XYZ file of C-alpha atoms in Angstrom:
662
model
C 36.038 -26.351 -49.429
C 36.749 -28.992 -52.169
C 33.811 -30.593 -53.959
C 34.266 -34.081 -55.363
C 33.195 -34.240 -59.009
C 30.363 -36.761 -59.568
C 30.322 -39.074 -62.660
C 28.291 -37.721 -65.565
C 27.658 -34.385 -63.992
C 29.199 -31.257 -65.416
C 30.460 -28.401 -63.314
C 27.878 -26.087 -64.774
C 25.084 -28.515 -63.895
C 26.234 -28.690 -60.276
C 26.233 -24.892 -60.069
C 22.623 -24.751 -61.240
C 21.411 -27.155 -58.588
C 23.179 -25.190 -55.868
C 21.317 -22.067 -56.952
C 18.027 -23.914 -56.829
C 18.801 -25.198 -53.362
C 19.751 -21.736 -52.212
C 16.448 -20.297 -53.482
C 14.506 -23.138 -51.847
C 16.246 -22.674 -48.494
C 15.663 -18.923 -48.662
C 11.958 -19.510 -49.288
C 11.748 -22.076 -46.482
C 13.454 -19.819 -43.954
C 11.119 -16.960 -44.871
C 8.106 -19.217 -44.377
C 9.318 -20.361 -40.937
C 9.990 -16.771 -39.907
C 6.517 -15.727 -41.042
C 4.806 -18.580 -39.162
C 6.848 -17.978 -36.019
C 6.124 -14.249 -36.091
C 2.421 -14.895 -36.550
C 2.347 -16.620 -33.174
C 3.088 -13.285 -31.554
C -0.141 -11.820 -32.881
C -2.416 -14.555 -31.569
C -4.634 -13.652 -28.563
C -2.716 -15.952 -26.210
C 0.689 -14.914 -27.471
C 1.740 -13.272 -24.234
C 2.995 -16.547 -22.770
C 5.005 -17.297 -25.912
C 6.559 -13.861 -25.706
C 7.527 -14.443 -22.108
C 9.287 -17.625 -23.186
C 11.095 -16.358 -26.262
C 11.672 -12.670 -25.722
C 14.719 -11.710 -23.675
C 14.053 -10.632 -20.122
C 14.591 -6.970 -19.460
C 17.238 -6.310 -16.894
C 15.764 -4.970 -13.707
C 17.318 -2.160 -11.754
C 18.573 -2.998 -8.265
C 15.694 -3.988 -6.017
C 17.167 -3.089 -2.679
C 16.692 0.277 -1.149
C 19.385 2.520 -2.601
C 19.618 5.457 -0.348
C 21.373 7.650 -2.865
C 18.691 7.100 -5.489
C 15.856 7.185 -2.999
C 13.778 4.414 -1.470
C 11.234 3.134 -3.883
C 13.397 4.179 -6.811
C 13.056 0.824 -8.504
C 9.370 0.206 -8.293
C 9.156 -1.030 -4.716
C 7.944 0.849 -1.700
C 10.580 0.957 1.018
C 7.821 -0.286 3.340
C 8.608 -3.772 2.018
C 11.740 -5.478 3.304
C 13.352 -7.343 0.412
C 16.841 -7.608 1.790
C 16.498 -11.240 2.875
C 15.806 -12.444 -0.660
C 18.596 -14.295 -2.474
C 21.069 -11.942 -4.123
C 19.612 -8.784 -2.608
C 21.607 -6.629 -0.235
C 20.463 -3.116 0.705
C 22.715 -0.567 -0.868
C 24.270 -3.083 -3.258
C 21.386 -3.963 -5.529
C 20.952 -7.336 -7.199
C 21.163 -8.991 -10.557
C 17.684 -10.481 -10.741
C 15.494 -9.734 -13.730
C 11.890 -8.788 -14.076
C 9.804 -10.479 -16.739
C 7.373 -8.055 -18.267
C 4.311 -9.117 -20.252
C 4.445 -7.447 -23.650
C 1.125 -8.476 -25.137
C -0.323 -6.295 -27.885
C -3.711 -4.657 -28.094
C -5.452 -7.943 -28.906
C -4.448 -9.424 -25.560
C -5.448 -6.290 -23.651
C -8.814 -6.246 -25.427
C -9.403 -9.890 -24.566
C -8.679 -9.201 -20.893
C -10.975 -6.187 -20.963
C -13.841 -8.243 -22.413
C -13.342 -10.947 -19.798
C -13.399 -8.336 -17.052
C -16.576 -6.829 -18.520
C -18.308 -10.227 -18.618
C -17.333 -10.805 -15.002
C -18.680 -7.395 -13.976
C -22.003 -7.881 -15.791
C -22.394 -11.393 -14.392
C -21.701 -10.102 -10.899
C -24.331 -7.428 -11.390
C -26.907 -9.932 -12.656
C -26.227 -12.316 -9.762
C -26.489 -9.432 -7.334
C -29.817 -8.242 -8.767
C -31.110 -11.816 -8.599
C -30.100 -12.138 -4.943
C -31.888 -8.877 -4.171
C -35.092 -10.126 -5.824
C -34.932 -13.228 -3.638
C -34.794 -11.113 -0.530
C -31.130 -11.738 0.251
C -29.454 -9.145 2.487
C -28.383 -6.151 0.419
C -24.788 -5.287 1.204
C -24.058 -2.696 -1.469
C -26.277 -0.317 -3.373
C -26.157 -0.787 -7.129
C -26.866 1.671 -9.923
C -29.772 0.980 -12.236
C -27.579 0.953 -15.320
C -25.359 -1.968 -16.231
C -21.687 -2.015 -15.578
C -20.076 -1.187 -18.867
C -16.728 -0.787 -20.494
C -15.349 2.730 -20.287
C -12.274 2.344 -22.424
C -12.257 -0.442 -24.995
C -9.020 -2.359 -25.092
C -7.692 -1.021 -21.811
C -9.114 -3.501 -19.354
C -10.973 -0.745 -17.525
C -14.360 -1.640 -16.127
C -16.688 0.429 -14.005
C -20.208 1.756 -14.052
C -21.616 4.841 -15.708
C -22.668 5.775 -12.230
C -19.083 5.986 -11.043
C -18.197 8.175 -13.993
C -21.061 10.637 -13.936
C -22.181 10.766 -10.331
C -22.685 8.122 -7.659
C -25.757 7.193 -5.673
C -23.541 7.551 -2.601
C -25.193 10.092 -0.302
C -22.394 12.173 1.182
C -24.710 14.234 3.380
C -26.205 11.116 4.907
C -22.708 9.711 5.408
C -21.698 12.779 7.426
C -24.703 12.315 9.679
C -23.700 8.714 10.328
C -20.465 9.811 11.963
C -20.585 9.780 15.747
C -18.264 12.790 16.112
C -17.097 15.739 13.970
C -14.036 14.560 12.006
C -11.909 17.558 12.954
C -12.816 17.311 16.597
C -13.416 20.008 19.155
C -11.579 23.199 18.193
C -9.630 21.275 15.558
C -8.452 18.769 18.144
C -6.498 21.387 20.051
C -5.026 19.811 23.213
C -5.811 21.300 26.605
C -2.304 21.818 28.008
C 0.079 24.480 26.715
C 3.148 22.262 26.348
C 1.323 19.776 24.101
C -0.086 22.676 22.073
C 3.444 23.937 21.401
C 4.627 20.481 20.387
C 1.711 20.096 18.005
C 2.472 23.480 16.456
C 6.057 22.375 15.935
C 4.903 19.312 13.979
C 2.649 21.554 11.919
C 5.600 23.838 11.171
C 7.615 20.798 10.035
C 4.801 19.829 7.686
C 4.637 23.309 6.195
C 8.420 23.375 5.778
C 8.417 19.993 4.010
C 5.491 21.025 1.788
C 6.848 24.464 0.894
C 10.156 22.988 -0.231
C 8.438 20.291 -2.239
C 6.335 22.973 -3.910
C 9.363 25.168 -4.573
C 11.718 22.520 -5.959
C 9.698 19.474 -7.066
C 6.110 20.541 -7.743
C 4.212 17.857 -9.655
C 6.961 15.267 -9.259
C 6.497 12.319 -6.938
C 9.021 13.272 -4.287
C 11.550 15.942 -3.367
C 15.320 15.510 -3.381
C 16.170 18.151 -0.764
C 19.951 18.196 -1.182
C 19.980 18.682 -4.937
C 16.699 20.629 -4.809
C 14.945 18.822 -7.606
C 12.143 16.327 -8.123
C 12.150 12.545 -8.192
C 9.695 10.539 -10.305
C 10.675 6.885 -9.885
C 8.942 4.064 -11.678
C 6.647 2.367 -9.183
C 3.553 4.464 -9.983
C 3.244 3.571 -13.661
C 3.645 7.121 -14.925
C 1.388 8.715 -12.313
C 2.931 11.807 -10.793
C 2.310 14.045 -7.797
C 2.569 11.263 -5.194
C 3.526 13.746 -2.470
C 0.535 15.940 -3.364
C -2.013 13.124 -3.173
C -0.358 11.648 -0.082
C -0.464 15.034 1.675
C -4.066 16.053 0.988
C -5.587 14.813 4.236
C -2.588 15.836 6.359
C -2.817 19.413 5.100
C -6.560 19.432 5.681
C -6.557 18.158 9.265
C -3.679 20.493 10.188
C -5.685 23.474 8.981
C -3.160 24.384 6.280
C -6.010 25.548 4.087
C -4.052 27.467 1.458
C -1.724 24.514 0.910
C -4.675 22.117 0.764
C -6.336 24.260 -1.920
C -3.106 24.205 -3.953
C -3.036 20.433 -3.723
C -6.712 20.090 -4.671
C -6.250 22.350 -7.694
C -3.296 20.262 -8.890
C -5.297 17.036 -8.558
C -8.191 18.548 -10.480
C -6.102 19.953 -13.310
C -2.988 17.799 -13.555
C -3.509 14.326 -12.062
C -3.555 12.415 -15.334
C -4.731 8.803 -15.163
C -3.882 8.093 -18.810
C -0.452 6.709 -18.067
C 1.007 3.703 -19.796
C 3.706 2.424 -17.463
C 4.232 -0.418 -15.048
C 2.925 0.303 -11.579
C 2.897 -1.420 -8.235
C -0.710 -2.381 -7.532
C 0.003 -2.059 -3.826
C 1.628 1.370 -3.989
C -0.945 2.940 -6.274
C -3.709 1.593 -4.072
C -2.444 2.728 -0.673
C -1.053 6.117 -1.731
C -3.233 7.328 -4.600
C -6.548 5.509 -4.138
C -6.283 5.741 -0.346
C -5.293 9.403 -0.454
C -8.123 10.355 -2.824
C -10.738 8.406 -0.861
C -9.652 9.993 2.397
C -9.722 13.485 0.901
C -13.218 12.843 -0.436
C -14.633 11.604 2.859
C -13.103 14.494 4.792
C -14.101 17.271 2.390
C -16.921 16.034 0.158
C -15.110 17.390 -2.916
C -16.468 15.468 -5.924
C -13.166 15.630 -7.808
C -11.595 13.249 -5.302
C -14.406 10.700 -5.603
C -14.277 10.843 -9.371
C -10.486 10.434 -9.548
C -10.515 7.579 -7.027
C -13.200 5.740 -9.021
C -11.322 6.216 -12.286
C -8.046 4.967 -10.852
C -9.643 2.086 -8.983
C -11.137 0.811 -12.243
C -7.682 0.704 -13.809
C -6.500 -1.696 -11.099
C -9.166 -4.352 -11.684
C -7.390 -6.264 -14.501
C -4.641 -7.257 -12.037
C -7.159 -9.716 -10.577
C -7.538 -11.598 -13.875
C -5.683 -14.706 -12.688
C -6.811 -18.334 -12.298
C -7.304 -17.828 -8.555
C -8.332 -14.177 -8.476
C -5.210 -13.374 -6.443
C -3.898 -10.213 -8.130
C -0.434 -9.934 -9.577
C 1.828 -7.271 -8.130
C 2.564 -5.186 -11.228
C 0.068 -3.694 -13.675
C 0.269 -1.516 -16.748
C -2.306 1.189 -16.068
C -2.782 1.781 -19.767
C -3.189 -1.714 -21.227
C -4.382 -3.523 -18.115
C -1.712 -6.192 -18.544
C -0.373 -7.504 -15.237
C 2.479 -9.717 -14.093
C 4.332 -10.705 -10.960
C 7.561 -9.160 -9.728
C 10.484 -10.776 -11.523
C 12.301 -11.430 -8.237
C 9.334 -13.139 -6.567
C 9.751 -16.915 -6.354
C 7.946 -18.793 -9.152
C 6.006 -15.709 -10.196
C 4.297 -15.442 -6.831
C 2.245 -12.626 -5.349
C 3.225 -11.030 -2.036
C 1.046 -11.425 1.079
C 1.422 -7.814 2.202
C 0.527 -6.568 -1.282
C -2.584 -8.573 -2.176
C -3.584 -8.519 1.497
C -3.534 -4.710 1.647
C -6.402 -3.863 -0.675
C -9.482 -4.586 1.402
C -10.110 -1.212 3.042
C -9.774 0.819 -0.131
C -11.698 -1.610 -2.339
C -14.655 -1.785 0.048
C -14.830 1.996 -0.103
C -14.522 1.965 -3.889
C -17.685 -0.152 -3.851
C -19.255 2.412 -1.547
C -18.542 5.483 -3.648
C -19.292 3.833 -7.021
C -22.199 1.618 -5.922
C -20.405 -1.195 -7.723
C -19.917 -4.400 -5.666
C -17.185 -5.699 -7.963
C -14.378 -4.141 -5.914
C -15.576 -5.745 -2.710
C -16.119 -9.065 -4.492
C -12.491 -9.054 -5.615
C -11.027 -8.664 -2.134
C -13.517 -11.033 -0.534
C -12.374 -13.684 -3.006
C -8.816 -13.281 -1.711
C -10.070 -14.385 1.692
C -11.781 -17.412 0.170
C -8.506 -18.547 -1.370
C -6.601 -18.028 1.884
C -9.187 -19.896 3.926
C -9.046 -22.930 1.617
C -5.333 -23.616 1.830
C -3.393 -25.138 4.704
C -1.312 -22.796 6.779
C 1.906 -24.145 8.329
C 1.546 -23.898 12.104
C -1.405 -21.580 11.457
C 0.949 -19.013 9.902
C 0.641 -17.134 6.608
C 3.801 -17.362 4.454
C 4.746 -14.328 2.399
C 4.660 -15.805 -1.124
C 1.566 -17.245 -2.846
C 1.130 -18.399 -6.441
C -1.707 -16.513 -8.190
C -1.990 -19.473 -10.577
C -2.180 -22.481 -8.241
C -3.236 -20.729 -5.043
C -0.489 -22.513 -3.093
C 2.288 -21.161 -0.909
C 5.611 -20.844 -2.704
C 7.919 -20.455 0.300
C 7.502 -20.903 4.033
C 8.907 -17.551 5.088
C 6.787 -15.637 7.605
C 7.385 -12.075 8.757
C 5.418 -9.466 10.669
C 7.696 -6.937 9.015
C 8.322 -6.516 5.294
C 6.379 -8.744 2.862
C 3.786 -9.660 5.494
C 3.095 -6.665 7.751
C -0.017 -4.885 6.501
C -1.926 -8.109 5.720
C -2.502 -8.572 9.460
C -3.211 -4.890 9.940
C -5.972 -4.986 7.326
C -7.682 -7.989 8.935
C -8.375 -6.229 12.239
C -9.043 -2.907 10.514
C -11.531 -4.538 8.128
C -13.434 -5.739 11.166
C -13.368 -2.307 12.797
C -14.267 -0.516 9.553
C -17.305 -2.767 9.103
C -18.732 -1.401 12.359
C -17.629 -4.691 13.915
C -19.842 -6.838 11.702
C -17.145 -8.535 9.590
C -16.809 -11.635 11.760
C -14.699 -13.456 9.181
C -11.988 -10.789 9.337
C -12.079 -10.860 13.132
C -11.683 -14.646 13.241
C -8.829 -14.625 10.720
C -7.017 -11.918 12.669
C -7.186 -13.549 16.084
C -6.278 -16.976 14.697
C -3.264 -15.427 12.971
C -2.268 -13.540 16.114
C -2.465 -16.724 18.182
C -0.175 -18.517 15.709
C 2.215 -15.554 15.741
C 2.380 -15.577 19.530
C 3.013 -19.319 19.572
C 5.733 -19.320 16.927
C 7.294 -15.865 16.609
C 7.087 -13.910 19.881
C 10.413 -14.062 21.721
C 11.912 -12.575 24.875
C 15.536 -11.445 24.828
C 17.945 -12.098 27.736
C 17.605 -8.402 28.523
C 13.830 -8.694 28.800
C 12.802 -7.181 25.445
C 9.830 -8.729 23.626
C 10.127 -8.977 19.849
C 8.840 -10.781 16.755
C 11.351 -13.099 15.134
C 11.052 -14.128 11.495
C 10.098 -17.740 10.681
C 11.767 -19.648 7.867
C 10.154 -23.049 7.676
C 10.441 -23.573 11.404
C 13.845 -21.922 11.871
C 13.792 -18.566 13.648
C 15.791 -15.557 12.520
C 16.100 -13.294 15.551
C 15.706 -10.065 13.662
C 12.966 -7.451 13.749
C 12.497 -4.781 11.119
C 11.445 -1.183 11.657
C 8.384 -2.058 9.578
C 7.258 -4.561 12.212
C 7.030 -1.756 14.776
C 3.544 -0.836 13.536
C 2.341 -3.992 15.287
C 2.287 -2.422 18.744
C -0.534 -0.149 17.611
C -2.253 -2.939 15.681
C -2.375 -5.271 18.679
C -3.643 -2.426 20.869
C -6.604 -1.514 18.651
C -7.485 -5.197 18.406
C -7.322 -5.743 22.158
C -10.704 -4.102 22.706
C -12.546 -6.743 20.725
C -10.716 -9.917 21.660
C -11.858 -12.298 24.351
C -12.469 -10.379 27.563
C -9.917 -12.384 29.542
C -7.272 -11.634 26.918
C -7.772 -7.871 26.751
C -5.053 -7.056 29.265
C -2.781 -9.700 27.776
C -2.984 -8.049 24.361
C -2.490 -4.574 25.791
C 0.584 -5.813 27.666
C 1.968 -7.384 24.484
C 1.305 -4.162 22.542
C 3.106 -2.150 25.201
C 6.090 -4.510 25.255
C 6.531 -4.447 21.483
C 6.251 -0.641 21.428
C 8.823 -0.440 24.226
C 11.228 -2.640 22.252
C 10.871 -0.402 19.201
C 11.492 2.650 21.370
C 14.674 0.968 22.606
C 15.864 0.600 19.007
C 15.687 4.406 18.854
C 17.257 5.224 22.219
C 20.195 2.847 21.653
C 21.287 4.685 18.513
C 23.484 7.771 18.450
C 20.907 9.845 16.561
C 17.928 8.550 18.617
C 16.363 7.339 15.377
C 15.815 3.655 14.724
C 17.643 1.509 12.159
C 15.947 -0.323 9.306
C 16.355 -3.637 11.133
C 17.702 -4.663 14.526
C 18.749 -8.010 15.926
C 18.707 -10.081 19.088
C 21.667 -12.404 18.679
C 25.406 -12.509 19.380
C 24.866 -10.513 22.547
C 23.215 -7.614 20.706
C 19.722 -6.420 21.528
C 17.580 -3.957 19.556
C 20.567 -2.770 17.526
C 21.597 -3.149 13.898
C 24.608 -5.428 13.648
C 24.961 -5.149 9.865
C 26.006 -2.032 8.006
C 23.206 -2.584 5.505
C 20.569 -2.239 8.273
C 21.720 1.046 9.769
C 19.798 3.523 7.645
C 16.620 5.462 8.477
C 14.373 6.783 5.713
C 11.864 8.905 7.675
C 9.750 5.865 8.510
C 6.495 6.241 10.511
C 5.915 2.834 12.143
C 7.318 3.571 15.601
C 5.483 6.882 16.054
C 2.364 5.192 14.655
C 2.397 2.809 17.623
C 3.047 5.741 19.983
C -0.115 7.415 18.694
C -2.337 4.366 19.159
C -0.884 3.542 22.569
C -1.478 7.132 23.694
C -5.079 7.080 22.498
C -5.810 3.785 24.286
C -3.834 4.247 27.530
C -3.182 7.998 27.924
C 0.199 7.104 29.368
C 2.249 10.311 29.051
C 5.414 8.413 28.168
C 4.147 7.901 24.628
C 3.871 11.641 24.049
C 7.340 12.085 25.518
C 8.748 9.383 23.236
C 7.079 11.076 20.282
C 8.662 14.390 21.209
C 12.083 12.722 21.352
C 11.491 11.551 17.779
C 10.542 15.090 16.704
C 13.762 16.469 18.182
C 15.843 13.790 16.482
C 14.184 14.460 13.117
C 14.845 18.166 13.481
C 18.475 17.645 14.447
C 19.531 14.961 11.986
C 17.049 14.891 9.089
C 16.143 18.530 8.522
C 18.272 20.150 5.818
C 18.041 23.521 4.100
C 15.409 22.441 1.585
C 13.348 19.773 3.306
C 13.815 16.548 5.241
C 16.107 13.697 4.254
C 16.716 10.151 5.424
C 20.134 9.250 6.813
C 22.512 6.396 6.008
C 23.696 5.478 9.497
C 21.772 6.113 12.713
C 24.852 5.259 14.780
C 26.950 8.157 13.437
C 26.860 11.535 15.163
C 27.259 13.369 11.840
C 25.154 11.215 9.520
C 25.197 11.376 5.734
C 21.852 12.224 4.127
C 20.242 10.135 1.397
C 18.702 13.077 -0.499
C 15.095 11.852 -0.416
C 12.010 13.322 1.262
C 9.652 10.365 1.098
C 5.987 11.086 0.375
C 5.036 8.896 3.334
C 6.911 11.276 5.643
C 4.157 13.841 5.009
C 1.358 11.280 4.788
C 2.257 9.183 7.818
C 5.144 10.258 10.041
C 4.064 13.879 10.506
C 0.354 13.003 10.614
C 0.808 10.448 13.392
C 2.953 12.893 15.369
C 0.315 15.602 14.930
C -2.415 13.237 16.127
C -0.233 12.165 19.054
C -0.171 15.784 20.255
C -3.854 16.429 19.503
C -7.003 15.800 21.476
C -8.573 12.376 20.891
C -11.556 14.074 19.235
C -9.508 14.707 16.075
C -10.322 11.798 13.745
C -11.800 9.722 16.608
C -11.057 6.006 16.375
C -14.724 5.061 16.712
C -15.385 6.750 13.349
C -12.143 6.280 11.403
C -9.576 3.632 10.558
C -6.251 4.478 8.946
C -5.046 2.607 5.909
C -1.422 1.487 5.851
C -0.418 4.876 4.396
C -2.221 6.629 7.299
C -5.125 7.820 5.151
C -8.254 7.905 7.357
C -11.250 5.981 6.002
C -14.635 6.033 7.744
C -16.378 3.174 9.503
C -19.128 1.827 7.221
C -22.394 2.004 9.147
C -24.692 0.097 6.840
C -27.844 0.452 8.941
C -27.383 4.159 9.297
C -26.852 4.699 5.576
C -29.905 2.650 4.611
C -32.249 3.356 7.514
C -32.662 5.218 10.762
C -29.689 6.631 12.600
C -29.137 5.734 16.229
C -29.650 8.414 18.834
C -25.964 9.281 19.081
C -25.682 9.800 15.326
C -28.841 11.908 15.372
C -27.299 14.113 18.051
C -24.221 14.705 15.885
C -26.448 15.395 12.877
C -28.369 17.965 14.900
C -25.092 19.511 16.057
C -24.032 19.942 12.406
C -27.334 21.670 11.608
C -26.968 24.102 14.466
C -23.439 24.999 13.367
C-alpha cells in the first residue's frame, strides 16, 4: 500500500502516530471483548448464549435400526418421521439448541423453584386451616432445598422417610396384587402359553445380565451393552424397567438381583441431557411400581430423589415443561427439532399418573400441582375442531402447529386422561370430561372406514387427512375399552365396538405381513389396506401396543380370539426375533428371512412380555379395579383417598382380614 506524504509531516512522525493508533485499537478491542464476555456471566445470560453460541449438531433423530431405537435421545414410542427433513433410517440435519448456562443460572432456577415450593406449602396449610378439603398429606417440616445450585427441590420427609402408610395402603386394595395362586389360569393350554412367555422373559433377562449388565439395553447380535443418550447419564434402564415384570412372574432370584443393583448402583448424580418423558415413564414409573408391589423402601427413596430432579423442567412462563432437562444443573430446553421451541403433547401430557404418586409417597403436593397446572393451560386455549394438536409453546401457551395424531407425538396424552380418572377412584371428573370430549372430537374428525371395512384413525393436518396409522396408535383399542365402562350408558356398546374394530385392524396389520408382526406404520390409500407402502415403515422393534390392546380386550370381553391372537404374536417373536443372545427387532416384516437390528429394547421386557403374561393369566393378577398401567406398563395403584384417611369399606376390610389370616 502507498501512503501519500502530507505537507509538514515527516516520515518518522507518521510512524509514531500509527503506533499510537495501533495501541489504542488494541486497548479498545480488549475492552469490547471483556464487556462482551461479561455478559455470559450475568444471571440471565443463557438466552444470550443461545443466540451467539453455535448450535451443536444433533445426531439423526429418526429411528436408526442399526444403532438402536432411542439411540439419539428419543424413545421409539414417538413417531417423528413426518417432521420436515426426517426419514426413518436416513436421519436428518436438524440441530438441537442446548442451554449452556453456568452455575449462577442453575442456582437462580433452584431458588425460584424453592420459593414456589414454600409458597405452595404455605397456601396449602392456609387452605387446611380454613377447612378446605385436604387432598394430600403434608409433612410438618418445610419444603427445602436438598442440593444448592442444582434446581432440586423436595421435602426432608421425602429424603428421610415419608408419612405414607404402606401397610394402610395394602389394606385399601380390593384384591391381592398377585392374584389367586399367582394368577395361574385354570386351563392347561393357557398355563403352558403363560409359561412360555415367562421363559422368554428369563431368556431376555439372562442375556442382558450376561452381556450388558448395568447398561441401558442389550445388543444381542454383538453381545454388548448400549447406553444411548436419552436418560441423561442414568444407566440400568432395562433393570428398572424389568423390576415389576420379574416380580409378578415369580422370577424371585432375578428380581433380587435387580433390586440389589438399584440399591447399590443406580446413581442419580448424573450431569447429562435427559428426556423428561423417558426418565419419567421408565425410571420413575418403574421405581414407583416396584415400591407399591413390594414395599421396599429403596424404591420409594430413589423415586422421590429422581422425581425432584425433574421439577426444574416446569420453570417456564406457562408451567408447561420443556422436553429436555439436565439432571445435574436443572437447566431445561425444548427439542431442537420441535417447531418454535415447542413442547410435545404426548410428553408433557404423560406425567400425571407418576407425579400424583410422587405426591403420595413424599407427602408433597408440588408434583400434583405441576401436572394439574398443565390441564389449566390446556383448558384455557381454543382447540381446533375440539382436537389437541401435538405442538405447544411453553412460553406463550399457544399451539404451534395443527397436526393431530393418536399415534406418535399425541398417543399417551389421551391414555393418561382416562387413566387419571380411573386412578383417582373415579373422582377426577375433570380428567373424565377432557377425555370424552377429546374422544368425541377424534371420532368426528379422525375415525375412518376403509373400502375393505377396516376402522382406523387417520392423522389430521389442519383439516387435511393423512390416511396412515402407526403401530403406536394400536394402544387405543385397549384405551377405548377401559373407558367404555364409565361413559354414557347408551354409548357403552358403541365404545366397545369401536375398541374391537380398532384392535381388529391392528391385528390385520400383523396377519398381512410375512412374519406375522406388524410394521411401524401402515396405510389406507392407493388400494392398500393395513400394510406399509413405504420401505421406511416396514420395521418392527419389539413394540407392545398391539398385544396391550389384546390384553385389555380379553379382560373386558373374555373373547378367546384375543388370547389366540396373542399366541400368534408369541410364535412370531420366537421365530423371527429370538437370536442366540436375546431378542432383536427386525428391519422388514414383509421378508421371510428378516435382518435384525441388534437391539433388545427395555420396553420389550417392561411392556411386551408383561402384557402377554397378563393375557395368559387369570384376571386376578393385577386386577384392573386396583391398578392402572402407565404408558410403560408399570402398574400404579388406584388412589383411594377415603380409605387412606378414614374407614375402609367392607370389601377392603375383607381383603385386609384375608391378609392377616395369611
